[in-house]
Amino acid sequence: MNSEQIHIADEATLVHLCSKNNAGAQKELFTRHAGAMMLICLRYLSRTTDAQEAMMDGFLNAFRGVSDFVWNGDGSFAAWLRTIMVNQCLMHLRKRRIDFLTHSNHHDEFAANCEDAQEALNMKDLLKMIHALPDGCRTVFNLYVFENMTHKEIGEALNISESTSKTQLHRARVLLKEKIMQTT
Amino acid sequence: MKRDTENKMKDIAENAIIQEVLPDFDAEKQWNTLRGKMSPIRRLSATWAYAAGIAIIACVATVLWLQTKQETEPPFTSTVQQPGMPDTVHEPSAALSPATSPAGPEEPEIKTSRHLMATGKVRNGTPCPIVLCVSQTIKCPNKVHKDLSASSTLEPDQTAELKFNENPPIAANCSLSVKEIEIRSLATGEVILLTSASNPSTVEEVYSYLTGEKKGAVLAGAFDHDCNKRKNRQDLRLSNTDGHLVIE
């Protein structure tokens, strides 16, 4: 049997084996979570190759630090992995120096109702719209909406002020509303 | 944009599968890429292990070769001289030392050293097992230096033959000198290394007590810990007052 083939349903056992550098457990955990983690990275990094690189680095860090992870019930590993991936993406973005440009709020005038438009949204469209946002807006929007972070936490994570975070979120919302309307 | 829209976006993102966005996404393929990123560390350590293995084999082979070479070199074979025997000039046989045969008159004459020990025995008077290692150098005018070293392991209160090259046959124009004396405590691993610059006693001073040239006791140094690794300074002296060499 291939040493990398492992058939254990219990994630706690897999994580334990993974902390012992078991290649089979690493592969199984990777296979289970790679798709979801790739989607997270794609939300932050618009280029697929960048997202892929961040995901790989995230998994590498996770496997290296898995011995420090404390199992806290189902879903705890995925949540821990998700945090690693988000941090990895932020690191990636920091290298590129995220631009938090402040623009005029002319988009605010575009106050159309997009309730109906959102019904037709799928993940591909959503990513397309998020990717169209400037780096700064996209990052703040992701952290605020998908990671449930407060403006204070975002400010600390991105080394920006709370007000900059609020401005970026507002701008992201306006731009997204515009995009949603355009797609329908 | 309303909160509902954002919640809807969240739902979409959380329930989505990667194939919706990247139909070609293959976790197996991605795993192989990741394994490729992980394996350089393993490959590197395997390479280092391989290199270290070769280096160890090479070292062992060199040591064995040097030992074999040393054994076949008659001029440095030590002879045991009994106390009280007069200093003698050896005329080594041609079989042992072809260098001194009439065919090579320009070669230096082989002669014993002048020092003789009062006793060849040493007693470990300390409560810990110790290793006494004496390193000597034979220096010749042709700049050929040869290092000799011998170790004696002594259990507490054990008396054993002190191993060092007291009077190896050396060429007349060569000189034998002591280089270092190392006294190691086996219980703690602490080492007293005596050199020409060491304090409170130099290696030459201690050596003169070892050979019996000087009589009395000399402070060689101190261990900072006792046999149970507790902090407790233990002075170490070499004494030949009673005609026997004692480390205490």
CSV table of C-alpha atoms in Angstrom, one decimal:
chain,number,residue,atom,x,y,z
A,1,MET,CA,0.0,0.0,0.0
A,2,ASN,CA,1.2,3.5,-0.8
A,3,SER,CA,2.5,5.1,2.5
A,4,GLU,CA,0.5,8.2,1.6
A,5,GLN,CA,-2.8,6.4,1.3
A,6,ILE,CA,-4.8,6.7,4.5
A,7,HIS,CA,-8.4,6.1,5.2
A,8,ILE,CA,-9.3,7.7,8.5
A,9,ALA,CA,-12.6,9.5,8.8
A,10,ASP,CA,-11.8,11.1,12.2
A,11,GLU,CA,-10.2,14.4,11.7
A,12,ALA,CA,-8.8,14.5,15.2
A,13,THR,CA,-6.8,11.3,14.5
A,14,LEU,CA,-5.6,12.8,11.2
A,15,VAL,CA,-4.4,15.9,12.9
A,16,HIS,CA,-2.6,13.9,15.6
A,17,LEU,CA,-0.9,11.8,12.9
A,18,CYS,CA,-0.1,14.9,11.0
A,19,SER,CA,1.7,16.3,14.0
A,20,LYS,CA,3.9,13.1,13.8
A,21,ASN,CA,4.8,14.0,10.2
A,22,ASN,CA,2.6,11.3,8.8
A,23,ALA,CA,2.6,11.9,5.0
A,24,GLY,CA,-0.7,10.0,4.6
A,25,ALA,CA,-2.5,12.1,7.2
A,26,GLN,CA,-1.0,15.3,5.6
A,27,LYS,CA,-2.3,14.3,2.2
A,28,GLU,CA,-5.8,13.4,3.5
A,29,LEU,CA,-6.1,16.7,5.4
A,30,PHE,CA,-4.9,18.6,2.3
A,31,THR,CA,-7.3,16.8,0.0
A,32,ARG,CA,-10.2,17.6,2.4
A,33,HIS,CA,-9.4,21.3,2.8
A,34,ALA,CA,-7.5,22.4,-0.3
A,35,GLY,CA,-10.6,23.4,-2.2
A,36,ALA,CA,-12.1,25.5,0.5
A,37,MET,CA,-8.8,27.1,1.3
A,38,MET,CA,-8.2,27.9,-2.3
A,39,LEU,CA,-11.5,29.7,-2.5
A,40,ILE,CA,-10.5,31.8,0.5
A,41,CYS,CA,-7.2,32.7,-1.1
A,42,LEU,CA,-9.0,33.5,-4.3
A,43,ARG,CA,-11.1,36.1,-2.5
A,44,TYR,CA,-8.0,38.0,-1.4
A,45,LEU,CA,-5.7,37.4,-4.3
A,46,SER,CA,-7.2,37.9,-7.8
A,47,ARG,CA,-4.5,36.1,-9.7
A,48,THR,CA,-5.0,32.3,-9.5
A,49,THR,CA,-1.2,31.7,-9.3
A,50,ASP,CA,-0.9,34.0,-6.4
A,51,ALA,CA,-3.8,32.4,-4.6
A,52,GLN,CA,-2.3,29.0,-5.3
A,53,GLU,CA,1.1,30.0,-3.9
A,54,ALA,CA,-0.5,31.5,-0.8
A,55,MET,CA,-2.5,28.3,-0.3
A,56,MET,CA,0.6,26.1,-0.6
A,57,ASP,CA,2.5,28.3,1.8
A,58,GLY,CA,-0.4,28.3,4.2
A,59,PHE,CA,-0.5,24.5,4.2
A,60,LEU,CA,3.3,24.3,4.6
A,61,ASN,CA,3.0,26.6,7.7
A,62,ALA,CA,0.1,24.6,9.0
A,63,PHE,CA,1.9,21.3,8.7
A,64,ARG,CA,5.0,22.8,10.4
A,65,GLY,CA,3.0,24.2,13.2
A,66,VAL,CA,0.3,21.6,13.6
A,67,SER,CA,1.9,20.3,16.8
A,68,ASP,CA,0.9,23.6,18.4
A,69,PHE,CA,-2.7,23.3,17.3
A,70,VAL,CA,-5.2,22.3,20.0
A,71,TRP,CA,-8.1,20.2,18.9
A,72,ASN,CA,-11.3,21.9,19.9
A,73,GLY,CA,-14.0,19.8,18.3
A,74,ASP,CA,-15.2,19.4,14.8
A,75,GLY,CA,-14.5,22.4,12.6
A,76,SER,CA,-11.7,23.6,14.8
A,77,PHE,CA,-9.0,22.5,12.4
A,78,ALA,CA,-10.7,24.1,9.4
A,79,ALA,CA,-11.1,27.3,11.4
A,80,TRP,CA,-7.4,27.3,12.4
A,81,LEU,CA,-6.4,26.5,8.8
A,82,ARG,CA,-8.6,29.4,7.6
A,83,THR,CA,-6.8,31.8,9.9
A,84,ILE,CA,-3.5,30.7,8.6
A,85,MET,CA,-4.6,31.1,5.0
A,86,VAL,CA,-6.0,34.6,5.6
A,87,ASN,CA,-2.7,35.6,7.3
A,88,GLN,CA,-0.8,34.1,4.4
A,89,CYS,CA,-2.8,36.1,1.9
A,90,LEU,CA,-2.3,39.3,3.9
A,91,MET,CA,1.4,38.6,3.9
A,92,HIS,CA,1.2,38.2,0.2
A,93,LEU,CA,-0.6,41.5,-0.2
A,94,ARG,CA,1.7,43.3,2.2
A,95,LYS,CA,4.6,42.3,0.0
A,96,ARG,CA,2.8,44.0,-2.9
A,97,ARG,CA,2.1,47.0,-0.6
A,98,ILE,CA,-1.7,47.4,-0.5
A,99,ASP,CA,-2.8,50.7,-1.8
A,100,PHE,CA,-5.5,52.3,0.4
A,101,LEU,CA,-6.3,55.2,-2.0
A,102,THR,CA,-9.1,57.4,-1.0
A,103,HIS,CA,-11.4,58.4,-3.9
A,104,SER,CA,-14.3,60.7,-4.2
A,105,ASN,CA,-17.6,59.1,-3.2
A,106,HIS,CA,-19.3,59.8,-6.5
A,107,HIS,CA,-20.5,56.2,-6.5
A,108,ASP,CA,-22.7,57.0,-3.6
A,109,GLU,CA,-25.1,58.6,-6.0
A,110,PHE,CA,-25.5,55.1,-7.5
A,111,ALA,CA,-28.2,54.0,-5.1
A,112,ALA,CA,-30.0,51.4,-7.0
A,113,ASN,CA,-31.8,48.6,-5.3
A,114,CYS,CA,-29.9,45.4,-5.9
A,115,GLU,CA,-32.1,43.0,-3.9
A,116,ASP,CA,-33.3,41.2,-7.0
A,117,ALA,CA,-29.9,41.2,-8.7
A,118,GLN,CA,-28.2,39.3,-5.8
A,119,GLU,CA,-30.5,36.3,-6.4
A,120,ALA,CA,-28.7,35.5,-9.6
A,121,LEU,CA,-25.2,35.6,-8.0
A,122,ASN,CA,-23.0,32.6,-7.9
A,123,MET,CA,-19.4,32.1,-6.6
A,124,LYS,CA,-17.8,32.8,-10.0
A,125,ASP,CA,-19.6,36.1,-10.3
A,126,LEU,CA,-18.9,37.0,-6.7
A,127,LEU,CA,-15.2,36.4,-7.2
A,128,LYS,CA,-15.2,38.4,-10.4
A,129,MET,CA,-16.8,41.3,-8.6
A,130,ILE,CA,-14.5,41.1,-5.6
A,131,HIS,CA,-11.5,40.8,-7.9
A,132,ALA,CA,-12.5,44.0,-9.6
A,133,LEU,CA,-12.2,45.9,-6.3
A,134,PRO,CA,-8.9,47.7,-5.6
A,135,ASP,CA,-6.6,45.7,-3.3
A,136,GLY,CA,-7.3,47.9,-0.2
A,137,CYS,CA,-11.1,47.7,-0.6
A,138,ARG,CA,-11.1,44.0,-1.4
A,139,THR,CA,-8.9,43.2,1.7
A,140,VAL,CA,-11.0,45.3,4.1
A,141,PHE,CA,-14.3,43.9,2.6
A,142,ASN,CA,-13.0,40.3,2.9
A,143,LEU,CA,-11.9,40.8,6.5
A,144,TYR,CA,-15.0,42.6,7.6
A,145,VAL,CA,-17.7,40.5,5.8
A,146,PHE,CA,-16.2,37.0,5.6
A,147,GLU,CA,-13.9,36.9,8.6
A,148,ASN,CA,-16.2,39.0,10.8
A,149,MET,CA,-13.4,41.2,12.0
A,150,THR,CA,-14.1,44.6,13.5
A,151,HIS,CA,-12.6,47.8,12.1
A,152,LYS,CA,-10.3,47.9,15.0
A,153,GLU,CA,-9.0,44.4,14.3
A,154,ILE,CA,-8.7,45.2,10.6
A,155,GLY,CA,-6.7,48.3,11.4
A,156,GLU,CA,-4.3,46.3,13.5
A,157,ALA,CA,-4.0,43.6,10.9
A,158,LEU,CA,-3.3,46.0,8.1
A,159,ASN,CA,-1.6,48.7,10.0
A,160,ILE,CA,-4.2,51.3,9.1
A,161,SER,CA,-6.5,53.5,11.1
A,162,GLU,CA,-10.1,52.5,11.9
A,163,SER,CA,-11.4,55.3,9.8
A,164,THR,CA,-9.4,54.2,6.8
A,165,SER,CA,-10.9,50.7,7.3
A,166,LYS,CA,-14.4,52.2,7.4
A,167,THR,CA,-13.8,54.3,4.3
A,168,GLN,CA,-12.4,51.3,2.4
A,169,LEU,CA,-15.4,49.2,3.3
A,170,HIS,CA,-17.8,51.9,2.3
A,171,ARG,CA,-16.1,52.2,-1.0
A,172,ALA,CA,-16.1,48.5,-1.5
A,173,ARG,CA,-19.8,48.3,-0.9
A,174,VAL,CA,-20.5,51.1,-3.3
A,175,LEU,CA,-18.4,49.5,-6.0
A,176,LEU,CA,-19.9,46.1,-5.5
A,177,LYS,CA,-23.4,47.4,-5.6
A,178,GLU,CA,-22.5,49.0,-9.0
A,179,LYS,CA,-21.0,45.7,-10.1
A,180,ILE,CA,-24.1,43.7,-9.0
A,181,MET,CA,-26.3,46.0,-11.0
A,182,GLN,CA,-24.1,45.6,-14.1
A,183,THR,CA,-24.2,41.8,-14.0
A,184,THR,CA,-28.0,41.7,-14.1
B,1,MET,CA,-25.5,47.7,-0.3
B,2,LYS,CA,-27.6,46.1,2.4
B,3,ARG,CA,-26.5,43.7,5.1
B,4,ASP,CA,-28.7,41.0,3.4
B,5,THR,CA,-26.7,41.2,0.3
B,6,GLU,CA,-23.5,40.7,2.3
B,7,ASN,CA,-25.0,37.8,4.1
B,8,LYS,CA,-26.1,36.3,0.8
B,9,MET,CA,-22.5,36.7,-0.4
B,10,LYS,CA,-21.2,35.0,2.7
B,11,ASP,CA,-23.6,32.1,2.1
B,12,ILE,CA,-22.5,31.8,-1.5
B,13,ALA,CA,-18.8,31.8,-0.5
B,14,GLU,CA,-19.3,29.3,2.3
B,15,ASN,CA,-21.3,26.8,0.3
B,16,ALA,CA,-19.3,27.1,-2.9
B,17,ILE,CA,-17.0,24.4,-4.1
B,18,ILE,CA,-13.8,25.1,-5.9
B,19,GLN,CA,-14.8,23.4,-9.1
B,20,GLU,CA,-17.4,26.2,-9.6
B,21,VAL,CA,-14.6,28.6,-10.0
B,22,LEU,CA,-11.7,26.5,-11.2
B,23,PRO,CA,-13.2,23.4,-12.9
B,24,ASP,CA,-9.6,22.0,-13.5
B,25,PHE,CA,-8.7,22.2,-9.8
B,26,ASP,CA,-7.2,18.8,-8.9
B,27,ALA,CA,-6.4,18.3,-5.2
B,28,GLU,CA,-4.2,15.3,-6.0
B,29,LYS,CA,-2.2,17.4,-8.4
B,30,GLN,CA,-1.9,20.2,-5.9
B,31,TRP,CA,-0.8,17.8,-3.3
B,32,ASN,CA,2.0,16.6,-5.5
B,33,THR,CA,3.1,20.2,-6.0
B,34,LEU,CA,3.0,20.8,-2.2
B,35,ARG,CA,4.9,17.6,-1.6
B,36,GLY,CA,7.5,18.9,-4.0
B,37,LYS,CA,7.8,22.0,-1.9
B,38,MET,CA,8.1,20.0,1.3
B,39,SER,CA,10.5,17.4,0.0
B,40,PRO,CA,13.6,19.7,-0.5
B,41,ILE,CA,13.9,19.8,3.2
B,42,ARG,CA,13.8,16.0,3.4
B,43,ARG,CA,16.1,15.7,0.4
B,44,LEU,CA,18.5,18.2,1.9
B,45,SER,CA,18.6,16.3,5.2
B,46,ALA,CA,19.1,13.0,3.3
B,47,THR,CA,22.0,14.6,1.4
B,48,TRP,CA,23.5,15.9,4.6
B,49,ALA,CA,23.1,12.5,6.2
B,50,TYR,CA,24.7,10.8,3.2
B,51,ALA,CA,27.6,13.3,3.3
B,52,ALA,CA,28.0,12.9,7.0
B,53,GLY,CA,28.1,9.2,6.6
B,54,ILE,CA,30.9,9.4,4.0
B,55,ALA,CA,32.8,11.9,6.1
B,56,ILE,CA,32.6,9.5,9.1
B,57,ILE,CA,33.7,6.5,7.0
B,58,ALA,CA,36.6,8.6,5.6
B,59,CYS,CA,37.6,9.7,9.2
B,60,VAL,CA,37.5,6.2,10.5
B,61,ALA,CA,39.5,4.9,7.5
B,62,THR,CA,42.1,7.7,8.0
B,63,VAL,CA,42.5,7.0,11.7
B,64,LEU,CA,42.8,3.2,11.1
B,65,TRP,CA,45.4,3.9,8.4
B,66,LEU,CA,47.4,6.2,10.6
B,67,GLN,CA,47.3,3.7,13.5
B,68,THR,CA,48.5,0.9,11.2
B,69,LYS,CA,51.2,3.2,9.9
B,70,GLN,CA,52.2,4.2,13.4
B,71,GLU,CA,52.4,0.6,14.5
B,72,THR,CA,54.8,-0.2,11.6
B,73,GLU,CA,57.1,2.7,12.4
B,74,PRO,CA,59.7,1.3,14.8
B,75,PRO,CA,61.4,4.5,15.9
B,76,PHE,CA,58.4,5.5,18.0
B,77,THR,CA,57.7,2.2,19.6
B,78,SER,CA,58.0,2.8,23.3
B,79,THR,CA,60.0,0.6,25.6
B,80,VAL,CA,59.1,0.0,29.2
B,81,GLN,CA,61.9,1.0,31.4
B,82,GLN,CA,62.0,-0.4,35.0
B,83,PRO,CA,62.7,2.0,37.9
B,84,GLY,CA,66.3,2.0,38.9
B,85,MET,CA,67.6,1.0,35.5
B,86,PRO,CA,70.4,3.2,34.3
B,87,ASP,CA,69.9,5.4,31.3
B,88,THR,CA,70.9,3.5,28.3
B,89,VAL,CA,71.6,4.3,24.8
B,90,HIS,CA,69.8,2.0,22.5
B,91,GLU,CA,71.2,0.7,19.3
B,92,PRO,CA,68.1,-0.5,17.6
B,93,SER,CA,68.3,-3.5,15.5
B,94,ALA,CA,68.3,-3.0,11.7
B,95,ALA,CA,65.0,-4.9,11.6
B,96,LEU,CA,63.4,-2.5,14.0
B,97,SER,CA,64.9,0.7,12.6
B,98,PRO,CA,66.5,0.5,9.2
B,99,ALA,CA,67.2,4.2,9.5
B,100,THR,CA,70.0,3.5,11.9
B,101,SER,CA,71.7,0.9,9.8
B,102,PRO,CA,75.2,1.5,8.5
B,103,ALA,CA,73.7,2.1,5.1
B,104,GLY,CA,72.3,5.4,6.4
B,105,PRO,CA,75.0,7.0,8.5
B,106,GLU,CA,73.5,10.5,8.1
B,107,GLU,CA,70.4,9.4,9.9
B,108,PRO,CA,70.1,10.5,13.6
B,109,GLU,CA,71.0,8.2,16.3
B,110,ILE,CA,68.2,6.8,18.4
B,111,LYS,CA,68.5,7.3,22.1
B,112,THR,CA,66.2,7.1,25.1
B,113,SER,CA,65.0,10.1,27.1
B,114,ARG,CA,66.7,10.9,30.3
B,115,HIS,CA,63.6,11.0,32.6
B,116,LEU,CA,62.7,8.0,34.6
B,117,MET,CA,59.7,7.8,36.8
B,118,ALA,CA,59.9,6.7,40.4
B,119,THR,CA,56.8,4.7,39.8
B,120,GLY,CA,54.6,3.8,36.8
B,121,LYS,CA,51.5,3.6,38.9
B,122,VAL,CA,48.9,6.2,39.7
B,123,ARG,CA,46.0,6.1,42.2
B,124,ASN,CA,42.8,8.0,41.9
B,125,GLY,CA,42.2,9.4,45.3
B,126,THR,CA,39.1,11.4,44.3
B,127,PRO,CA,35.5,10.1,44.8
B,128,CYS,CA,34.8,10.3,41.0
B,129,PRO,CA,36.0,8.3,38.0
B,130,ILE,CA,38.5,10.3,36.0
B,131,VAL,CA,40.4,10.1,32.7
B,132,LEU,CA,43.9,11.4,32.6
B,133,CYS,CA,45.2,12.1,29.1
B,134,VAL,CA,48.7,13.1,28.4
B,135,SER,CA,49.6,14.6,25.0
B,136,GLN,CA,53.3,14.9,24.0
B,137,THR,CA,55.1,16.1,21.0
B,138,ILE,CA,58.3,14.9,19.5
B,139,LYS,CA,60.0,17.8,17.7
B,140,CYS,CA,62.9,17.3,15.3
B,141,PRO,CA,65.1,19.8,13.5
B,142,ASN,CA,63.8,18.6,10.2
B,143,LYS,CA,60.5,20.0,11.4
B,144,VAL,CA,58.8,16.6,11.6
B,145,HIS,CA,56.6,16.9,14.6
B,146,LYS,CA,54.9,13.9,16.0
B,147,ASP,CA,52.1,14.0,18.6
B,148,LEU,CA,51.7,11.2,21.0
B,149,SER,CA,48.8,10.8,23.4
B,150,ALA,CA,47.7,8.2,25.9
B,151,SER,CA,44.8,8.1,28.3
B,152,SER,CA,44.3,6.3,31.6
B,153,THR,CA,40.8,5.8,33.0
B,154,LEU,CA,40.8,5.5,36.8
B,155,GLU,CA,37.9,4.5,39.0
B,156,PRO,CA,37.8,6.0,42.5
B,157,ASP,CA,40.6,4.5,44.6
B,158,GLN,CA,41.9,2.5,41.7
B,159,THR,CA,45.6,2.2,41.1
B,160,ALA,CA,46.6,1.6,37.5
B,161,GLU,CA,49.5,2.0,35.1
B,162,LEU,CA,49.9,5.6,34.1
B,163,LYS,CA,49.9,5.7,30.3
B,164,PHE,CA,52.1,8.1,28.7
B,165,ASN,CA,55.3,7.9,26.6
B,166,GLU,CA,57.9,8.3,29.3
B,167,ASN,CA,60.9,7.4,27.2
B,168,PRO,CA,60.1,6.5,23.6
B,169,PRO,CA,63.3,6.0,21.6
B,170,ILE,CA,63.8,9.2,19.8
B,171,ALA,CA,66.5,10.5,17.5
B,172,ALA,CA,69.3,12.3,19.4
B,173,ASN,CA,68.6,15.6,17.8
B,174,CYS,CA,64.9,15.4,18.5
B,175,SER,CA,63.2,16.4,21.8
B,176,LEU,CA,60.2,15.1,23.6
B,177,SER,CA,58.0,17.6,25.3
B,178,VAL,CA,54.6,17.6,27.0
B,179,LYS,CA,51.9,19.4,25.1
B,180,GLU,CA,48.8,19.1,27.2
B,181,ILE,CA,47.4,17.2,30.1
B,182,GLU,CA,43.6,16.7,30.2
B,183,ILE,CA,41.9,15.5,33.4
B,184,ARG,CA,38.2,14.7,32.8
B,185,SER,CA,35.6,13.9,35.4
B,186,LEU,CA,33.5,11.1,33.9
B,187,ALA,CA,30.6,11.9,36.2
B,188,THR,CA,30.1,15.5,35.2
B,189,GLY,CA,32.1,15.8,31.9
B,190,GLU,CA,34.1,18.7,33.4
B,191,VAL,CA,37.6,19.0,32.1
B,192,ILE,CA,40.8,20.5,33.5
B,193,LEU,CA,43.0,21.3,30.6
B,194,LEU,CA,46.6,22.0,31.5
B,195,THR,CA,48.7,23.8,28.9
B,196,SER,CA,51.8,26.0,29.0
B,197,ALA,CA,49.6,29.0,29.9
B,198,SER,CA,47.2,27.3,32.4
B,199,ASN,CA,46.7,28.5,36.0
B,200,PRO,CA,47.4,27.7,38.8
B,201,SER,CA,49.9,25.2,37.4
B,202,THR,CA,51.3,24.8,33.9
B,203,VAL,CA,51.4,21.5,32.1
B,204,GLU,CA,55.2,21.4,32.5
B,205,GLU,CA,54.9,21.8,36.2
B,206,VAL,CA,52.4,19.0,36.6
B,207,TYR,CA,54.3,16.8,34.2
B,208,SER,CA,57.4,17.1,36.3
B,209,TYR,CA,55.4,15.6,39.2
B,210,LEU,CA,54.0,12.9,36.9
B,211,THR,CA,57.5,11.9,35.9
B,212,GLY,CA,58.8,12.1,39.4
B,213,GLU,CA,61.3,14.8,38.5
B,214,LYS,CA,59.8,16.9,41.3
B,215,LYS,CA,58.6,15.6,44.6
B,216,GLY,CA,55.6,16.9,46.6
B,217,ALA,CA,52.2,18.0,45.6
B,218,VAL,CA,50.9,20.3,43.0
B,219,LEU,CA,47.4,21.9,42.5
B,220,ALA,CA,46.4,21.0,39.0
B,221,GLY,CA,43.0,22.8,39.0
B,222,ALA,CA,39.5,22.4,40.3
B,223,PHE,CA,36.2,20.8,39.2
B,224,ASP,CA,33.2,23.1,39.9
B,225,HIS,CA,30.9,20.1,40.6
B,226,ASP,CA,31.0,17.0,42.7
B,227,CYS,CA,30.2,13.5,41.4
B,228,ASN,CA,26.5,14.1,41.8
B,229,LYS,CA,26.7,17.2,39.6
B,230,ARG,CA,26.0,19.4,42.6
B,231,LYS,CA,27.8,22.7,42.6
B,232,ASN,CA,30.7,22.0,44.9
B,233,ARG,CA,34.3,23.0,44.1
B,234,GLN,CA,36.7,20.1,44.2
B,235,ASP,CA,40.4,21.0,44.1
B,236,LEU,CA,42.5,18.5,42.3
B,237,ARG,CA,46.1,17.8,43.3
B,238,LEU,CA,48.8,15.5,42.1
B,239,SER,CA,51.0,14.2,44.8
B,240,ASN,CA,54.0,11.9,44.8
B,241,THR,CA,55.0,12.5,48.4
B,242,ASP,CA,54.8,8.8,49.4
B,243,GLY,CA,56.6,7.6,46.4
B,244,HIS,CA,53.3,6.8,44.6
B,245,LEU,CA,51.5,9.2,42.3
B,246,VAL,CA,48.1,10.0,43.7
B,247,ILE,CA,45.4,12.3,42.3
B,248,GLU,CA,43.4,13.6,45.1
